[in-house]
Tab-separated table of C-alpha atoms in Angstrom:
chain	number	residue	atom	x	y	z
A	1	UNK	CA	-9.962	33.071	146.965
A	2	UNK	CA	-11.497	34.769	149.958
A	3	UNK	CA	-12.481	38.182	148.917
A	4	UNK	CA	-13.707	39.147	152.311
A	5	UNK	CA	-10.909	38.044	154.850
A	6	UNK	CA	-9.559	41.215	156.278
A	7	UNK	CA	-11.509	43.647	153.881
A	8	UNK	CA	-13.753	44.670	156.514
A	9	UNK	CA	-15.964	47.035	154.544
A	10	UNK	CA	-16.624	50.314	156.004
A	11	UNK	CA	-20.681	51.826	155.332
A	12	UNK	CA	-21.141	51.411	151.810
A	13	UNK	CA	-23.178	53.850	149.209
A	14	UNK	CA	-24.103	50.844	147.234
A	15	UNK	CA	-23.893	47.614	146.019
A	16	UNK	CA	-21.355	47.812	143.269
A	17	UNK	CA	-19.251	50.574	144.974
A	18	UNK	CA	-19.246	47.598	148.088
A	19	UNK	CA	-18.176	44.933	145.699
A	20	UNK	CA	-15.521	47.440	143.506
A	21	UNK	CA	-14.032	48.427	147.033
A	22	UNK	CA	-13.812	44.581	147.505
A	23	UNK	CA	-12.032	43.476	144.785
A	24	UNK	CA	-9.606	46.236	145.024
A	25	UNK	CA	-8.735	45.781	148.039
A	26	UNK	CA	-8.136	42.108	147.268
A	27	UNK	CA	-5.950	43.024	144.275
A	28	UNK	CA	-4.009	45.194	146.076
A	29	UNK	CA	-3.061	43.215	149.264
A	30	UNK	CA	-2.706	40.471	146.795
A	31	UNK	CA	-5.331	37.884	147.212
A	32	UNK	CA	-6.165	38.353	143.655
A	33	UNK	CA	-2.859	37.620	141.970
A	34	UNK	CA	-2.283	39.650	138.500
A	35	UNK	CA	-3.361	37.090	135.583
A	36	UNK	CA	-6.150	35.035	137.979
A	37	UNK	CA	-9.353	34.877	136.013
A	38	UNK	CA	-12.324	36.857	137.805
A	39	UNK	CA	-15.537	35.272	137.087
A	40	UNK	CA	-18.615	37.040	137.864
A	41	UNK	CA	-20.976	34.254	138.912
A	42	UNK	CA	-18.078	32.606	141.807
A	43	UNK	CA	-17.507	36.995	142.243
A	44	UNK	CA	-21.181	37.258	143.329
A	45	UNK	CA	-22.023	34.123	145.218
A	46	UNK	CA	-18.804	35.272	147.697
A	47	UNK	CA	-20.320	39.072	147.741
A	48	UNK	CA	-23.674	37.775	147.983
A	49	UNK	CA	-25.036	39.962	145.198
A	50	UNK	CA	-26.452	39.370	141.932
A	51	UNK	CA	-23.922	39.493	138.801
A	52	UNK	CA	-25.067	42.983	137.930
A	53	UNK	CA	-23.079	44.661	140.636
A	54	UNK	CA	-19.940	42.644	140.395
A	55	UNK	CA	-20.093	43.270	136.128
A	56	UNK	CA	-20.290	47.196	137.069
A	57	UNK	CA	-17.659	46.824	139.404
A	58	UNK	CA	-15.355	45.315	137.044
A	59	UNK	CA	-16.137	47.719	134.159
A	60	UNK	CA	-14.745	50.408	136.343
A	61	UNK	CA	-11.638	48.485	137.757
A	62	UNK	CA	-11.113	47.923	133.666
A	63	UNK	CA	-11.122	51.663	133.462
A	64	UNK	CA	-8.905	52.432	136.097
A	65	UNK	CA	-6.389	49.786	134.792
A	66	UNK	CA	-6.722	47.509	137.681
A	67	UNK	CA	-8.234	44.456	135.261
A	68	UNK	CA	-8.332	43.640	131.801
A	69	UNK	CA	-11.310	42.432	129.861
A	70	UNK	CA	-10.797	39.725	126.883
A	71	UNK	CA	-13.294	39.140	124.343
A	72	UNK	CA	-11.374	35.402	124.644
A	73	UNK	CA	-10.318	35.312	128.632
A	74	UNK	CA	-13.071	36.973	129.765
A	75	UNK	CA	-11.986	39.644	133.267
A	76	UNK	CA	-8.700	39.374	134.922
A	77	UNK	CA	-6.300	40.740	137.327
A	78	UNK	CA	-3.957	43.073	135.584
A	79	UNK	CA	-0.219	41.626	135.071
A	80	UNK	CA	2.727	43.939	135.883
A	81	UNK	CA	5.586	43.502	133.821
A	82	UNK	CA	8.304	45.764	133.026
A	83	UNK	CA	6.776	48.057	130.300
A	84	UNK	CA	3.977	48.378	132.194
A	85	UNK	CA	5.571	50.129	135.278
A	86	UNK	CA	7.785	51.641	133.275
A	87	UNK	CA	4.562	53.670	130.990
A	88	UNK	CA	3.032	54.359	134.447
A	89	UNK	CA	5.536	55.958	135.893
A	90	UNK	CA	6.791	57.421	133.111
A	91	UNK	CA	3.572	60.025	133.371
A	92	UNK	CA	4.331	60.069	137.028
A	93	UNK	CA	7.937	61.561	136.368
A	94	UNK	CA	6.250	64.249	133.764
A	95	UNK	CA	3.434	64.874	135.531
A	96	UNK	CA	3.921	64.508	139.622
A	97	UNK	CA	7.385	66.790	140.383
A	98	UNK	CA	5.515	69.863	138.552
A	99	UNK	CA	2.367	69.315	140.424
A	100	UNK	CA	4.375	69.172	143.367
A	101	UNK	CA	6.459	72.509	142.899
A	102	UNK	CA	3.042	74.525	141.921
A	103	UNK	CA	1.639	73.551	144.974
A	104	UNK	CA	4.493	74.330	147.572
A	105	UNK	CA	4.858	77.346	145.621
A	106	UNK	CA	1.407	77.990	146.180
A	107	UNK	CA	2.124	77.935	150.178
A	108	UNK	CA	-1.244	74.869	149.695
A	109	UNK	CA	-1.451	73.114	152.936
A	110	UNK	CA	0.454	70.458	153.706
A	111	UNK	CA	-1.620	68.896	156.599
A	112	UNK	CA	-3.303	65.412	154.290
A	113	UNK	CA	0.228	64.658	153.428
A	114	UNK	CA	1.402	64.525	156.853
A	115	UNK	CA	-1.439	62.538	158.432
A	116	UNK	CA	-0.720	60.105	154.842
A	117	UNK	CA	2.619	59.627	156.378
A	118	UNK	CA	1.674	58.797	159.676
A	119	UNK	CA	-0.933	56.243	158.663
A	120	UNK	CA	2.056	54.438	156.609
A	121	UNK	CA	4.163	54.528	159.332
A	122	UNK	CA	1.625	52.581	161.675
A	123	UNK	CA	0.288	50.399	158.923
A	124	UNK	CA	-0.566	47.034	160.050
A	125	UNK	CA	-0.707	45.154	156.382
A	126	UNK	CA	0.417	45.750	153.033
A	127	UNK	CA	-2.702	47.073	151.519
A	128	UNK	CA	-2.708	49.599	153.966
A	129	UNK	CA	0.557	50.965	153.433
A	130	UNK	CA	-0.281	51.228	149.810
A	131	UNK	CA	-3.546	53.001	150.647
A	132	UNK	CA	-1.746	55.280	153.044
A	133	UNK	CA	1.625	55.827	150.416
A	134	UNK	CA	-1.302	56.633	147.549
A	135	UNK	CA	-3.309	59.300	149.551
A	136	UNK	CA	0.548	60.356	150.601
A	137	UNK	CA	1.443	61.115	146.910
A	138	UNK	CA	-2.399	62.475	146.278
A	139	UNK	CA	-1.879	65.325	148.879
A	140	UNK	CA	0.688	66.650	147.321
A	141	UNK	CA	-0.072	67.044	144.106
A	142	UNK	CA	-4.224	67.825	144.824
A	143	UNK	CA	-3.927	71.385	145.724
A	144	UNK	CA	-1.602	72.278	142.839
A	145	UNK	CA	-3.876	74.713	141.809
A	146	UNK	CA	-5.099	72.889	138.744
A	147	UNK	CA	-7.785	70.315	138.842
A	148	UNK	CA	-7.291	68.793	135.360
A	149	UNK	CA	-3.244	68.025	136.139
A	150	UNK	CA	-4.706	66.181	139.081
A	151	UNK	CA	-7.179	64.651	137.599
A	152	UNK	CA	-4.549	63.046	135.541
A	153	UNK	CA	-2.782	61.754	138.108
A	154	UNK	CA	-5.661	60.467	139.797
A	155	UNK	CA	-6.129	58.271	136.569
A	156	UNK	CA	-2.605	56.365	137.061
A	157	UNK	CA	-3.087	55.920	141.008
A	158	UNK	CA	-4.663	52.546	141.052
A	159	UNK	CA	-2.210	51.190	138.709
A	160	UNK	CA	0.965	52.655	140.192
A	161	UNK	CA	-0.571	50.779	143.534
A	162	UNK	CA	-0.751	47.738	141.661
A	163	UNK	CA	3.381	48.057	140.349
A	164	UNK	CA	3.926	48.654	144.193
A	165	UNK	CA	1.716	45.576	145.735
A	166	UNK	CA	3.283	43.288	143.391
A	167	UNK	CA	7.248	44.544	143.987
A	168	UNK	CA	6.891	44.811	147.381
A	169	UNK	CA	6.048	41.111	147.387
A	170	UNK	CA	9.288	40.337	146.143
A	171	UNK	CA	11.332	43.138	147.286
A	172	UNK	CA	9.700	44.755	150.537
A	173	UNK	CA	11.288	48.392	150.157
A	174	UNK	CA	8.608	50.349	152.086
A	175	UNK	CA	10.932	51.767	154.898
A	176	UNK	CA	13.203	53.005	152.344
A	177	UNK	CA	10.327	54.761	150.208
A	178	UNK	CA	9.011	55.884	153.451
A	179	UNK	CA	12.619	57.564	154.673
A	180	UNK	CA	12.518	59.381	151.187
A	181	UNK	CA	8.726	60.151	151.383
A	182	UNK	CA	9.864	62.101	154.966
A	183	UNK	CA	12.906	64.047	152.946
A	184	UNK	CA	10.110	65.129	150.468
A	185	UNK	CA	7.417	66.984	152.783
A	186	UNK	CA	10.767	68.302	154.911
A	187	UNK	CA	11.680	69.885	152.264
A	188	UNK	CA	8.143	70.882	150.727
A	189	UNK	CA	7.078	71.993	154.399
A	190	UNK	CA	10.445	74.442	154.124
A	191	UNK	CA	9.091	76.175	151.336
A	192	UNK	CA	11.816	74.630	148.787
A	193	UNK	CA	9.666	73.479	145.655
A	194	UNK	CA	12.683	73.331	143.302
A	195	UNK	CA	14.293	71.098	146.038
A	196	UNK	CA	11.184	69.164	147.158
A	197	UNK	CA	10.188	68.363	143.336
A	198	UNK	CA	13.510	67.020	142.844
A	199	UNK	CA	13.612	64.783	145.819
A	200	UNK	CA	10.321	63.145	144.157
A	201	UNK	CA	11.243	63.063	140.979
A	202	UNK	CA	14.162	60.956	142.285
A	203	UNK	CA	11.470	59.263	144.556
A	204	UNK	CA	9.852	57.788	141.879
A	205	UNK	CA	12.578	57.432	139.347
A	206	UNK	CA	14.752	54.868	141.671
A	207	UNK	CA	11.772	52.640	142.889
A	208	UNK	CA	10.929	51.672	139.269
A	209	UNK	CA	14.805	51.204	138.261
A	210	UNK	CA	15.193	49.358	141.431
A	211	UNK	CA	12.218	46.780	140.595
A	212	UNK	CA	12.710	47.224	137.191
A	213	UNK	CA	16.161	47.627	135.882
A	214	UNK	CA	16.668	47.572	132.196
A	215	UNK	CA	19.712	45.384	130.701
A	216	UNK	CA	20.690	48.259	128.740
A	217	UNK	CA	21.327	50.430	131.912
A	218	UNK	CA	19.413	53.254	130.467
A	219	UNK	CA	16.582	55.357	133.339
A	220	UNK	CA	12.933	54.683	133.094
């Protein structure tokens, strides 16, 4: 694996925040598939850094949900599977619509959602897109008006990236999502919160039934 091949870090604060930024991005452009092993020693000989930054680095990718740590298996990349996606987005549905509504109805600018949209639109890889779709979904729920409700959606973020990464390998639906990510802001940029809360509610409801239907024909 080639951590480094298109990750073209920007100025870094530190060590571990260059290597964390590293791995993510390899995770989520999918370089590092979910279930490959990471091993610190092969980790830091790539980075050129000592293991202490790449073990930090990990520990916080195992908080966000982005890895897994085995007492047996040691670190690896998190696997999606069907329950998975399904428990992530499940708090999305609660959580994101509401956020949404308080903030339109709060008259909250608009503006990081629209430049969000305009950075998927000219994204030139995958990883990109994703960054550009997260920060998308970030503005509007940020300026809800209460920092613990985002806060709580900031915690599912990476791992609702990695659900889309690994989908849109096998089912590139990013120009859909994107058409439906344009209805939303119309609608939130009119003022309509009901409306615009609904659109995203649907928004998120029909990617995850898309890539993951259930047999039983029941909603995520």
């Amino acid at each position: 694996m080639d951590l480094l091949a298109g990750a073209a870090p920007t100025p870094i604060p530190s060590r571990t925040q260059y290597v964390l930024e590293t791995i993510k991005h390899g995770i989520l452009t999918g370089r590092l598939k979910p279930g490959q092993a990471l091993v610190e020693t092969e980790l830091a000989a790539q980075l050129g850094v000592s293991k202490t930054p790449v073990r930090e680095a990990l520990k916080t990718l195992a908080g966000t949900g982005l890895v897994v740590m085995s007492q047996y298996k040691g670190v690896t990349v998190r696997t999606v599977d069907a329950e998975m996606a399904r428990q992530v987005y499940d708090v999305r549905l609660l959580l994101e619509p509401e956020a949404l509504r308080r903030t339109v109805t709060q008259r909250a600018s608009l503006d990081a959602a629209r430049d969000a949209l305009a950075r998927a639109d000219g994204a030139g890889d995958r990883a990109d897109r994703s960054l550009a779709n997260r920060d998308f979904h970030r503005a509007l729920y940020v300026p809800c008006g209460n920092p613990l409700l985002a806060r709580m959606l900031d915690d599912v973020r990476d791992q609702a990236a990695l659900v889309s990464a690994v989908v849109w390998q096998a089912m590139p639906s990013w120009e859909q999502e994107a058409n439906e990510h344009r209805e939303i802001l119309a609608r939130a940029l009119d003022g309509d919160a009901e409306g615009a809360a609904g659109l995203l509610h649907e928004h998120i409801a029909s990617f995850v039934a898309r890539a993951f239907p259930e047999e039983s024909g029941g909603t995520p």
